[in-house]
Structures are given as C-alpha cells and as structure tokens.
CSV table of C-alpha atoms and ligand atoms in Angstrom, one decimal:
chain,number,residue,atom,x,y,z
K,1,UNK,CA,-56.0,79.1,-18.7
K,2,UNK,CA,-54.8,75.9,-17.2
K,3,UNK,CA,-52.5,74.1,-19.9
K,4,UNK,CA,-50.8,70.6,-19.2
K,5,UNK,CA,-48.3,69.8,-21.6
K,6,UNK,CA,-47.6,66.0,-21.9
K,7,UNK,CA,-44.1,65.0,-22.7
K,8,UNK,CA,-42.5,68.5,-21.3
K,9,UNK,CA,-39.0,67.4,-21.1
K,10,UNK,CA,-38.8,66.1,-24.9
K,11,UNK,CA,-37.4,68.0,-27.6
K,12,UNK,CA,-41.0,68.9,-29.2
K,13,UNK,CA,-42.5,69.1,-25.6
K,14,UNK,CA,-39.4,71.9,-24.7
K,15,UNK,CA,-40.2,73.7,-27.9
K,16,UNK,CA,-43.7,73.8,-26.9
K,17,UNK,CA,-43.2,75.6,-23.8
K,18,UNK,CA,-41.0,78.1,-25.8
K,19,UNK,CA,-43.4,78.9,-28.1
K,20,UNK,CA,-46.1,79.3,-25.8
K,21,UNK,CA,-44.2,81.8,-23.9
K,22,UNK,CA,-43.3,83.5,-27.3
K,23,UNK,CA,-46.9,83.7,-28.6
K,24,UNK,CA,-48.3,84.9,-25.1
K,25,UNK,CA,-50.8,82.2,-24.6
K,26,UNK,CA,-52.9,83.0,-21.8
K,27,UNK,CA,-51.3,80.4,-19.5
K,28,UNK,CA,-52.3,80.7,-15.8
K,29,UNK,CA,-50.8,77.5,-14.8
K,30,UNK,CA,-48.8,75.4,-16.6
K,31,UNK,CA,-48.8,71.6,-15.6
K,32,UNK,CA,-45.9,69.7,-17.1
K,33,UNK,CA,-46.2,66.0,-17.3
K,34,UNK,CA,-43.9,63.2,-18.4
K,35,UNK,CA,-42.6,59.9,-17.5
K,36,UNK,CA,-42.6,58.7,-13.8
K,37,UNK,CA,-39.2,58.7,-14.0
K,38,UNK,CA,-39.2,62.6,-14.5
K,39,UNK,CA,-41.6,63.1,-12.1
K,40,UNK,CA,-40.4,66.1,-9.7
K,41,UNK,CA,-38.1,67.3,-12.0
K,42,UNK,CA,-38.4,71.0,-13.0
K,43,UNK,CA,-38.9,72.9,-16.0
K,44,UNK,CA,-38.9,76.7,-16.8
K,45,UNK,CA,-41.6,78.7,-18.0
K,46,UNK,CA,-41.8,82.4,-18.2
K,47,UNK,CA,-39.0,82.4,-15.9
K,48,UNK,CA,-40.6,79.8,-12.8
K,49,UNK,CA,-39.7,76.6,-12.2
K,50,UNK,CA,-42.8,74.2,-12.4
K,51,UNK,CA,-42.5,70.4,-11.1
K,52,UNK,CA,-43.2,67.7,-13.5
K,53,UNK,CA,-46.3,65.6,-12.3
K,54,UNK,CA,-47.7,62.4,-13.4
K,55,UNK,CA,-50.6,62.2,-15.7
K,56,UNK,CA,-53.1,61.1,-13.0
K,57,UNK,CA,-52.3,64.4,-10.9
K,58,UNK,CA,-52.6,66.3,-14.1
K,59,UNK,CA,-55.9,65.3,-15.0
K,60,UNK,CA,-56.9,65.9,-11.4
K,61,UNK,CA,-55.8,69.5,-11.9
K,62,UNK,CA,-58.3,69.9,-14.5
K,63,UNK,CA,-56.7,71.7,-17.5
K,64,UNK,CA,-58.6,73.4,-20.0
K,65,UNK,CA,-56.2,71.8,-22.6
K,66,UNK,CA,-53.5,69.1,-22.8
K,67,UNK,CA,-50.9,69.4,-25.7
K,68,UNK,CA,-48.9,65.8,-26.1
K,69,UNK,CA,-46.1,65.1,-27.6
K,70,UNK,CA,-45.2,61.7,-25.9
K,71,UNK,CA,-45.5,59.1,-28.5
K,72,UNK,CA,-48.1,57.2,-29.8
K,73,UNK,CA,-48.5,54.4,-27.2
K,74,UNK,CA,-48.8,56.9,-24.4
K,75,UNK,CA,-51.2,59.0,-26.2
K,76,UNK,CA,-53.4,55.8,-27.0
K,77,UNK,CA,-53.3,55.0,-23.4
K,78,UNK,CA,-53.7,58.5,-21.9
K,79,UNK,CA,-55.3,60.8,-24.3
K,80,UNK,CA,-58.8,58.9,-23.7
K,81,UNK,CA,-58.6,59.6,-20.1
K,82,UNK,CA,-57.8,63.3,-20.3
K,83,UNK,CA,-60.9,63.2,-22.9
K,84,UNK,CA,-63.2,61.8,-20.6
K,85,UNK,CA,-62.4,64.1,-17.8
K,86,UNK,CA,-63.6,67.0,-20.2
K,87,UNK,CA,-59.8,68.2,-21.1
K,88,UNK,CA,-59.4,68.9,-24.9
K,89,UNK,CA,-56.3,67.1,-26.3
K,90,UNK,CA,-54.2,68.4,-28.9
K,91,UNK,CA,-51.8,65.5,-29.9
K,92,UNK,CA,-48.6,65.4,-31.8
K,93,UNK,CA,-48.2,61.7,-32.4
K,94,UNK,CA,-49.4,59.6,-35.1
K,95,UNK,CA,-52.0,57.5,-32.9
K,96,UNK,CA,-55.0,59.4,-33.6
K,97,UNK,CA,-54.1,61.0,-37.2
K,98,UNK,CA,-55.9,58.6,-39.3
K,99,UNK,CA,-59.0,57.5,-37.2
K,100,UNK,CA,-61.9,58.7,-38.9
K,101,UNK,CA,-63.6,60.0,-35.6
K,102,UNK,CA,-60.8,62.4,-35.1
K,103,UNK,CA,-59.8,66.0,-36.9
K,104,UNK,CA,-56.2,66.4,-38.2
K,105,UNK,CA,-55.7,70.0,-38.2
K,106,UNK,CA,-53.3,72.5,-39.7
K,107,UNK,CA,-55.2,76.0,-39.0
K,108,UNK,CA,-54.4,77.5,-42.3
K,109,UNK,CA,-56.3,75.0,-44.0
K,110,UNK,CA,-59.1,73.3,-41.8
K,111,UNK,CA,-59.5,74.8,-38.5
K,112,UNK,CA,-63.2,75.4,-39.6
K,113,UNK,CA,-63.9,71.8,-38.9
K,114,UNK,CA,-63.2,72.1,-35.2
K,115,UNK,CA,-66.2,71.8,-33.1
K,116,UNK,CA,-66.5,71.7,-29.1
K,117,UNK,CA,-67.3,68.0,-29.4
K,118,UNK,CA,-63.7,67.4,-30.7
K,119,UNK,CA,-62.0,66.3,-27.5
K,120,UNK,CA,-58.8,64.5,-29.1
K,121,UNK,CA,-57.5,66.7,-32.0
K,122,UNK,CA,-54.5,65.0,-34.1
K,123,UNK,CA,-51.7,67.1,-35.1
K,124,UNK,CA,-50.1,66.1,-38.4
K,125,UNK,CA,-46.8,65.1,-39.3
K,126,UNK,CA,-44.2,67.5,-39.6
K,127,UNK,CA,-43.1,66.7,-43.2
K,128,UNK,CA,-46.8,66.9,-44.1
K,129,UNK,CA,-47.7,70.0,-42.4
K,130,UNK,CA,-45.2,72.2,-44.3
K,131,UNK,CA,-46.0,70.6,-47.7
K,132,UNK,CA,-49.8,71.3,-47.4
K,133,UNK,CA,-49.3,74.9,-46.1
K,134,UNK,CA,-47.3,75.7,-49.4
K,135,UNK,CA,-49.7,73.7,-51.6
K,136,UNK,CA,-53.1,74.3,-50.4
K,137,UNK,CA,-53.3,78.0,-51.8
K,138,UNK,CA,-52.6,76.5,-55.2
K,139,UNK,CA,-54.7,73.7,-54.9
K,140,UNK,CA,-57.6,75.8,-54.4
K,141,UNK,CA,-56.5,77.8,-57.5
K,142,UNK,CA,-55.6,75.4,-59.9
K,143,UNK,CA,-56.5,71.9,-58.3
K,144,UNK,CA,-53.7,69.4,-57.6
K,145,UNK,CA,-53.9,66.1,-59.9
K,146,UNK,CA,-50.4,64.6,-58.3
K,147,UNK,CA,-47.6,65.4,-55.8
K,148,UNK,CA,-44.2,63.6,-56.0
K,149,UNK,CA,-42.3,64.4,-52.9
K,150,UNK,CA,-38.7,63.8,-51.7
K,151,UNK,CA,-38.1,65.0,-48.1
K,152,UNK,CA,-34.5,65.8,-46.6
K,153,UNK,CA,-35.5,65.8,-43.0
K,154,UNK,CA,-33.4,66.8,-39.9
K,155,UNK,CA,-32.3,64.7,-37.2
K,156,UNK,CA,-34.4,66.6,-34.8
K,157,UNK,CA,-37.4,64.9,-36.2
K,158,UNK,CA,-36.1,61.7,-34.6
K,159,UNK,CA,-35.4,63.3,-31.2
K,160,UNK,CA,-32.3,64.1,-28.8
K,161,UNK,CA,-30.7,60.8,-29.1
K,162,UNK,CA,-30.6,61.5,-33.1
K,163,UNK,CA,-29.1,64.9,-32.4
K,164,UNK,CA,-26.5,63.5,-29.8
K,165,UNK,CA,-25.4,60.7,-32.5
K,166,UNK,CA,-24.8,63.4,-34.8
K,167,UNK,CA,-22.6,65.6,-32.5
K,168,UNK,CA,-20.8,62.6,-31.3
K,169,UNK,CA,-19.8,61.3,-34.9
K,170,UNK,CA,-18.9,65.0,-36.0
K,171,UNK,CA,-16.5,64.8,-32.9
K,172,UNK,CA,-15.6,61.6,-33.6
K,173,UNK,CA,-16.8,60.2,-30.4
K,174,UNK,CA,-18.5,57.1,-29.6
K,175,UNK,CA,-22.2,57.5,-28.3
K,176,UNK,CA,-25.8,55.9,-28.4
K,177,UNK,CA,-26.9,55.3,-32.0
K,178,UNK,CA,-30.4,56.5,-32.8
K,179,UNK,CA,-30.0,54.9,-36.4
K,180,UNK,CA,-28.9,51.7,-37.9
K,181,UNK,CA,-26.0,53.7,-39.6
K,182,UNK,CA,-23.8,56.4,-39.2
K,183,UNK,CA,-25.6,59.9,-40.1
K,184,UNK,CA,-22.8,62.3,-40.3
K,185,UNK,CA,-21.4,62.6,-44.1
K,186,UNK,CA,-24.2,60.2,-45.0
K,187,UNK,CA,-27.9,60.0,-45.7
K,188,UNK,CA,-30.4,57.1,-44.6
K,189,UNK,CA,-33.1,56.5,-47.1
K,190,UNK,CA,-35.5,55.2,-44.4
K,191,UNK,CA,-37.7,57.1,-41.8
K,192,UNK,CA,-39.7,54.9,-39.5
K,193,UNK,CA,-40.3,51.2,-40.5
K,194,UNK,CA,-40.8,49.6,-44.1
K,195,UNK,CA,-44.6,48.5,-44.8
K,196,UNK,CA,-45.7,45.6,-47.0
K,197,UNK,CA,-45.7,47.9,-50.0
K,198,UNK,CA,-42.0,48.9,-49.9
K,199,UNK,CA,-42.8,52.6,-48.6
K,200,UNK,CA,-42.1,53.8,-44.9
K,201,UNK,CA,-44.6,54.7,-42.4
K,202,UNK,CA,-43.3,58.3,-42.7
K,203,UNK,CA,-43.8,58.1,-46.6
K,204,UNK,CA,-47.3,56.6,-46.2
K,205,UNK,CA,-48.0,59.4,-43.5
K,206,UNK,CA,-47.4,62.3,-46.2
K,207,UNK,CA,-49.5,60.3,-48.7
K,208,UNK,CA,-52.5,59.7,-46.4
K,209,UNK,CA,-52.4,62.8,-44.1
K,210,UNK,CA,-52.1,65.2,-47.3
K,211,UNK,CA,-55.8,64.0,-48.7
K,212,UNK,CA,-57.4,64.0,-44.8
K,213,UNK,CA,-56.5,67.4,-44.1
K,214,UNK,CA,-57.0,68.9,-47.6
K,215,UNK,CA,-60.2,67.1,-47.6
K,216,UNK,CA,-59.6,65.7,-51.2
K,217,UNK,CA,-59.0,62.0,-51.8
K,218,UNK,CA,-58.6,62.7,-55.6
K,219,UNK,CA,-54.9,63.9,-54.9
K,220,UNK,CA,-52.4,61.2,-55.7
K,221,UNK,CA,-49.1,61.7,-53.7
K,222,UNK,CA,-45.8,59.5,-53.7
K,223,UNK,CA,-43.1,60.1,-51.5
K,224,UNK,CA,-39.7,59.3,-50.7
K,225,UNK,CA,-38.5,60.4,-47.3
K,226,UNK,CA,-34.8,60.5,-46.2
K,227,UNK,CA,-32.6,61.4,-43.3
K,228,UNK,CA,-29.8,63.9,-43.5
K,229,UNK,CA,-27.3,65.6,-41.2
K,230,UNK,CA,-29.2,68.8,-40.4
K,231,UNK,CA,-30.9,70.1,-37.2
K,232,UNK,CA,-32.5,73.2,-38.6
K,233,UNK,CA,-35.5,71.7,-40.4
K,234,UNK,CA,-36.7,69.8,-43.0
K,235,UNK,CA,-36.4,70.3,-46.4
K,236,UNK,CA,-38.6,69.0,-49.4
K,237,UNK,CA,-38.5,69.1,-53.1
K,238,UNK,CA,-41.9,68.9,-54.4
K,239,UNK,CA,-43.2,68.4,-58.1
K,240,UNK,CA,-47.0,69.2,-58.3
K,241,UNK,CA,-49.1,68.4,-61.4
K,242,UNK,CA,-52.4,70.3,-61.6
K,243,UNK,CA,-55.6,69.8,-63.3
K,244,UNK,CA,-55.3,73.3,-65.0
K,245,UNK,CA,-52.5,75.3,-66.5
K,246,UNK,CA,-50.6,77.9,-64.2
K,247,UNK,CA,-48.9,81.3,-64.5
K,248,UNK,CA,-45.5,81.3,-62.6
K,249,UNK,CA,-46.0,85.1,-61.7
K,250,UNK,CA,-49.5,84.4,-60.8
K,251,UNK,CA,-47.9,81.3,-58.6
K,252,UNK,CA,-45.7,83.7,-56.6
K,253,UNK,CA,-48.3,86.1,-56.0
K,254,UNK,CA,-50.7,83.4,-54.3
K,255,UNK,CA,-47.9,82.2,-52.2
K,256,UNK,CA,-46.8,85.9,-51.4
K,257,UNK,CA,-50.2,86.0,-50.0
K,258,UNK,CA,-50.6,82.8,-48.6
K,259,UNK,CA,-51.0,82.4,-44.6
K,260,UNK,CA,-47.9,81.1,-42.9
K,261,UNK,CA,-45.6,81.2,-46.2
K,262,UNK,CA,-43.0,83.1,-46.8
K,263,UNK,CA,-41.6,83.2,-50.6
K,264,UNK,CA,-37.7,83.2,-50.6
K,265,UNK,CA,-37.2,83.0,-54.5
K,266,UNK,CA,-34.3,85.1,-56.1
K,267,UNK,CA,-31.9,82.9,-57.7
K,268,UNK,CA,-30.4,86.1,-59.2
K,269,UNK,CA,-28.9,86.7,-55.6
K,270,UNK,CA,-28.8,83.0,-54.9
K,271,UNK,CA,-31.9,83.1,-52.4
K,272,UNK,CA,-33.8,80.4,-51.7
K,273,UNK,CA,-35.0,78.5,-48.3
K,274,UNK,CA,-32.2,76.5,-46.4
K,275,UNK,CA,-32.5,75.1,-42.8
K,276,UNK,CA,-29.9,77.1,-41.4
K,277,UNK,CA,-32.2,80.0,-42.0
K,278,UNK,CA,-35.4,78.4,-41.1
K,279,UNK,CA,-34.3,77.3,-37.8
K,280,UNK,CA,-36.4,78.5,-34.9
K,281,UNK,CA,-39.0,80.4,-37.1
K,282,UNK,CA,-42.4,79.5,-37.4
K,283,UNK,CA,-43.1,80.3,-41.3
K,284,UNK,CA,-42.9,77.4,-44.1
K,285,UNK,CA,-40.4,78.9,-46.9
K,286,UNK,CA,-41.0,78.2,-50.4
K,287,UNK,CA,-38.5,78.8,-53.3
K,288,UNK,CA,-37.1,77.5,-56.4
K,289,UNK,CA,-40.2,78.1,-58.1
K,290,UNK,CA,-40.1,76.7,-61.8
K,291,UNK,CA,-41.9,75.0,-64.7
K,292,UNK,CA,-41.4,71.3,-64.8
K,293,UNK,CA,-40.9,71.5,-68.8
K,294,UNK,CA,-41.0,67.6,-69.4
K,295,UNK,CA,-45.0,67.9,-69.0
K,296,UNK,CA,-47.7,70.2,-68.8
K,297,UNK,CA,-49.3,71.9,-65.8
K,298,UNK,CA,-46.6,70.9,-63.7
K,299,UNK,CA,-44.8,73.0,-61.1
K,300,UNK,CA,-41.3,72.2,-59.2
K,301,UNK,CA,-40.9,74.1,-55.8
K,302,UNK,CA,-38.5,73.6,-52.5
K,303,UNK,CA,-40.3,73.8,-49.2
K,304,UNK,CA,-38.1,74.3,-45.9
K,305,UNK,CA,-39.6,74.7,-42.4
K,306,UNK,CA,-38.5,74.3,-38.8
K,307,UNK,CA,-40.0,70.5,-38.0
K,308,UNK,CA,-39.9,71.1,-34.3
K,309,UNK,CA,-41.9,74.4,-34.7
K,310,UNK,CA,-44.3,74.7,-37.5
K,311,UNK,CA,-44.0,70.9,-38.2
K,312,UNK,CA,-45.0,70.3,-34.4
K,313,UNK,CA,-45.2,72.6,-31.6
K,314,UNK,CA,-46.4,76.0,-33.2
K,315,UNK,CA,-49.1,74.1,-35.2
K,316,UNK,CA,-50.4,72.6,-32.0
K,317,UNK,CA,-50.5,75.8,-30.3
K,318,UNK,CA,-52.0,77.6,-33.4
K,319,UNK,CA,-54.7,74.7,-32.9
K,320,UNK,CA,-55.1,75.6,-29.3
K,321,UNK,CA,-55.5,79.6,-30.2
K,322,UNK,CA,-58.0,78.8,-32.8
K,323,UNK,CA,-60.2,76.8,-29.9
K,324,UNK,CA,-59.4,79.7,-27.5
K,325,UNK,CA,-60.7,82.2,-30.1
K,326,UNK,CA,-63.8,80.1,-30.7
K,327,UNK,CA,-64.5,80.0,-27.0
K,328,UNK,CA,-64.0,76.1,-27.4
K,329,UNK,CA,-61.5,75.5,-24.5
B,1,2RA,C1,-39.5,62.7,-38.1
B,1,2RA,N1,-41.3,63.4,-39.1
B,1,2RA,O1,-38.8,63.5,-38.9
B,1,2RA,C2,-41.0,62.2,-38.2
B,1,2RA,C3,-41.4,62.6,-36.7
B,1,2RA,N2,-41.2,63.7,-36.1
B,1,2RA,O2,-38.5,61.7,-37.8
C-alpha cells in the first residue's frame, strides 16, 4: 500500500513513521511530505531513506492513504486536493474535527461510522482521545451525565520547540520560547488561545469532541487544560457523574476488559498511571478509581496516555488499519 505522511518531519509525523513500522502496516511505498524547505531531506523508514517530496508530487504518486499532521491551515489547503484525487486523508489537525460532514474517529468507539465515501477523516485531539477511550465503556453501562476534567499536558503536545524550551531551561540555557512563560518548575493554565467564554480552544475541544465521538450531545463536559513540564504523556483527573449508580468492582472489571485500556490501580503498592510509565506505549492507563463521596453516582479516575501515540499517531494509524480491514483503501 502506498502511504503518504504529510508533516513527516515533525514530532507527530516522526512518531507516525515509527508506529507504521512497529505495527507492520503494509506499506509498499512511503511518500514523506513536508514544507517546501524540507523537500529533498531524507527520513528513515524500515531501514531505508526516503526523500521528502512536495504535496503536489505526493498527489501525483497517488497513495492509497495520506496521514496528515501538518497543522490546520495546511490541512485546510491540501486535504481537499488529496481527497479530490481519490486519496483518503486521515488528518490529525483540528481543521475538520467539528465539520458536520466529516467523521471524528476513535476506532475503539465509532469506527463503524466510517464508509468508503469518507475521504477526509478527522483524528481527535490527544486530550480527548485518552479520555473517551477510558470513559466510553462506562457510559455504555451507566450513562454519563456530566464530566469535570482537569488535564496535565506534556510539552510534546506543543511540539519540538516546547521540548527544547523545557530542556534549555533545565540546563539554565537561553533559547527560543514556545510559551509566553518559563515552563520548567512551572505550570501554565493556558493551552491554545482564549475564547469569548473564558475557556481555551483546548478546553472547548474536549467539550465538543467528546459529544461527537460518543454520539451523545446530552453529555455535559467542563474542562481545565494545563501545560506542565513533562514529556511522557498527558495526565487527566476526571470526575464523572452517571445517570445510574455503579459498583466499583464492576467498574474495575469493565475497564480491565475495555479495548485500549490498561487498569493500573493498586494503591496498596503505590501503583497508578504516570507519564514516565506511559511514555512510548499505545494504551490508555487508568487508575485512582474511587467514589466521589460528596454526591451520588459519581466516580473519580486518573487517566494517562502518551499523547504522541494513542493521542495522535497510533489512533490515526488504527483508523487506517480499520479502513484497510474493511477494504476501504
Ligand atoms: C496540546 N492537545 O497538547 C494539544 C495539541 N497537541 O498542545
């Protein structure tokens, strides 16, 4: 299968190449695409060097699928051109996620919504993906009424410049600033820009994308998203009020059997999810399960996952795997 990776030289694009290789996706020809200034550079895939090409040359090569992680404006400009050429696009930017004509997919939840007519498919935001993978099985059993989520997000979510800022600060060196403020030994309660309602775009992504993926507009979500000086993945404290009561042992059982979830919840041995354990793994790790004793039918949980993998690259490639399994590529 001919596979284009658009944004192949970025943090997520590089992770996409790694995951494609790890999961043995049947790539017969890789077509790495990046900005004009990167054309001609080489990327490594399965022990071979591949020259970065322009988007136009990639379209001419007619890949079966083009997996994008090149930012919203690039996706708005290029995804339709790939789709018009009959190439299926899986896009990791926010450009198409809330477009009513486009599917927003987490394979464990709503891959069944995909049809051969879907030529531009949206990959959800990383902080949304890990949350819905963990809570969807509980929603099906107990029906979620309201979610209060606070996130603790890795600098890798911003990109290489942010990782460099963190490690420069750690070494006491000057360098380019990805953030308005120092991030080392600090937390920044702003991810993306503020909207008129006082929430950030990142927070409203969690509110809106959750409803679309879980196909239930009745779910109330309120979010606070925070950047922290970590690289291994995003962490989330989630408080969920259900319509119906639950049994904690049954919740553990459901999560233990949930696709894509690993239960890490043994407080007697101080075992709970942490970014240093989740780093470079594909699962969503859940722990600190406990009843919220201040109100009925309400559960607290802690969710950690590598935002570059399940939060971006792996979820996108799982969508491609599903399409391939259904002969839709
Ligand atoms: C972030 N979720 O963490 C956003 C985009 N990757 O910055």
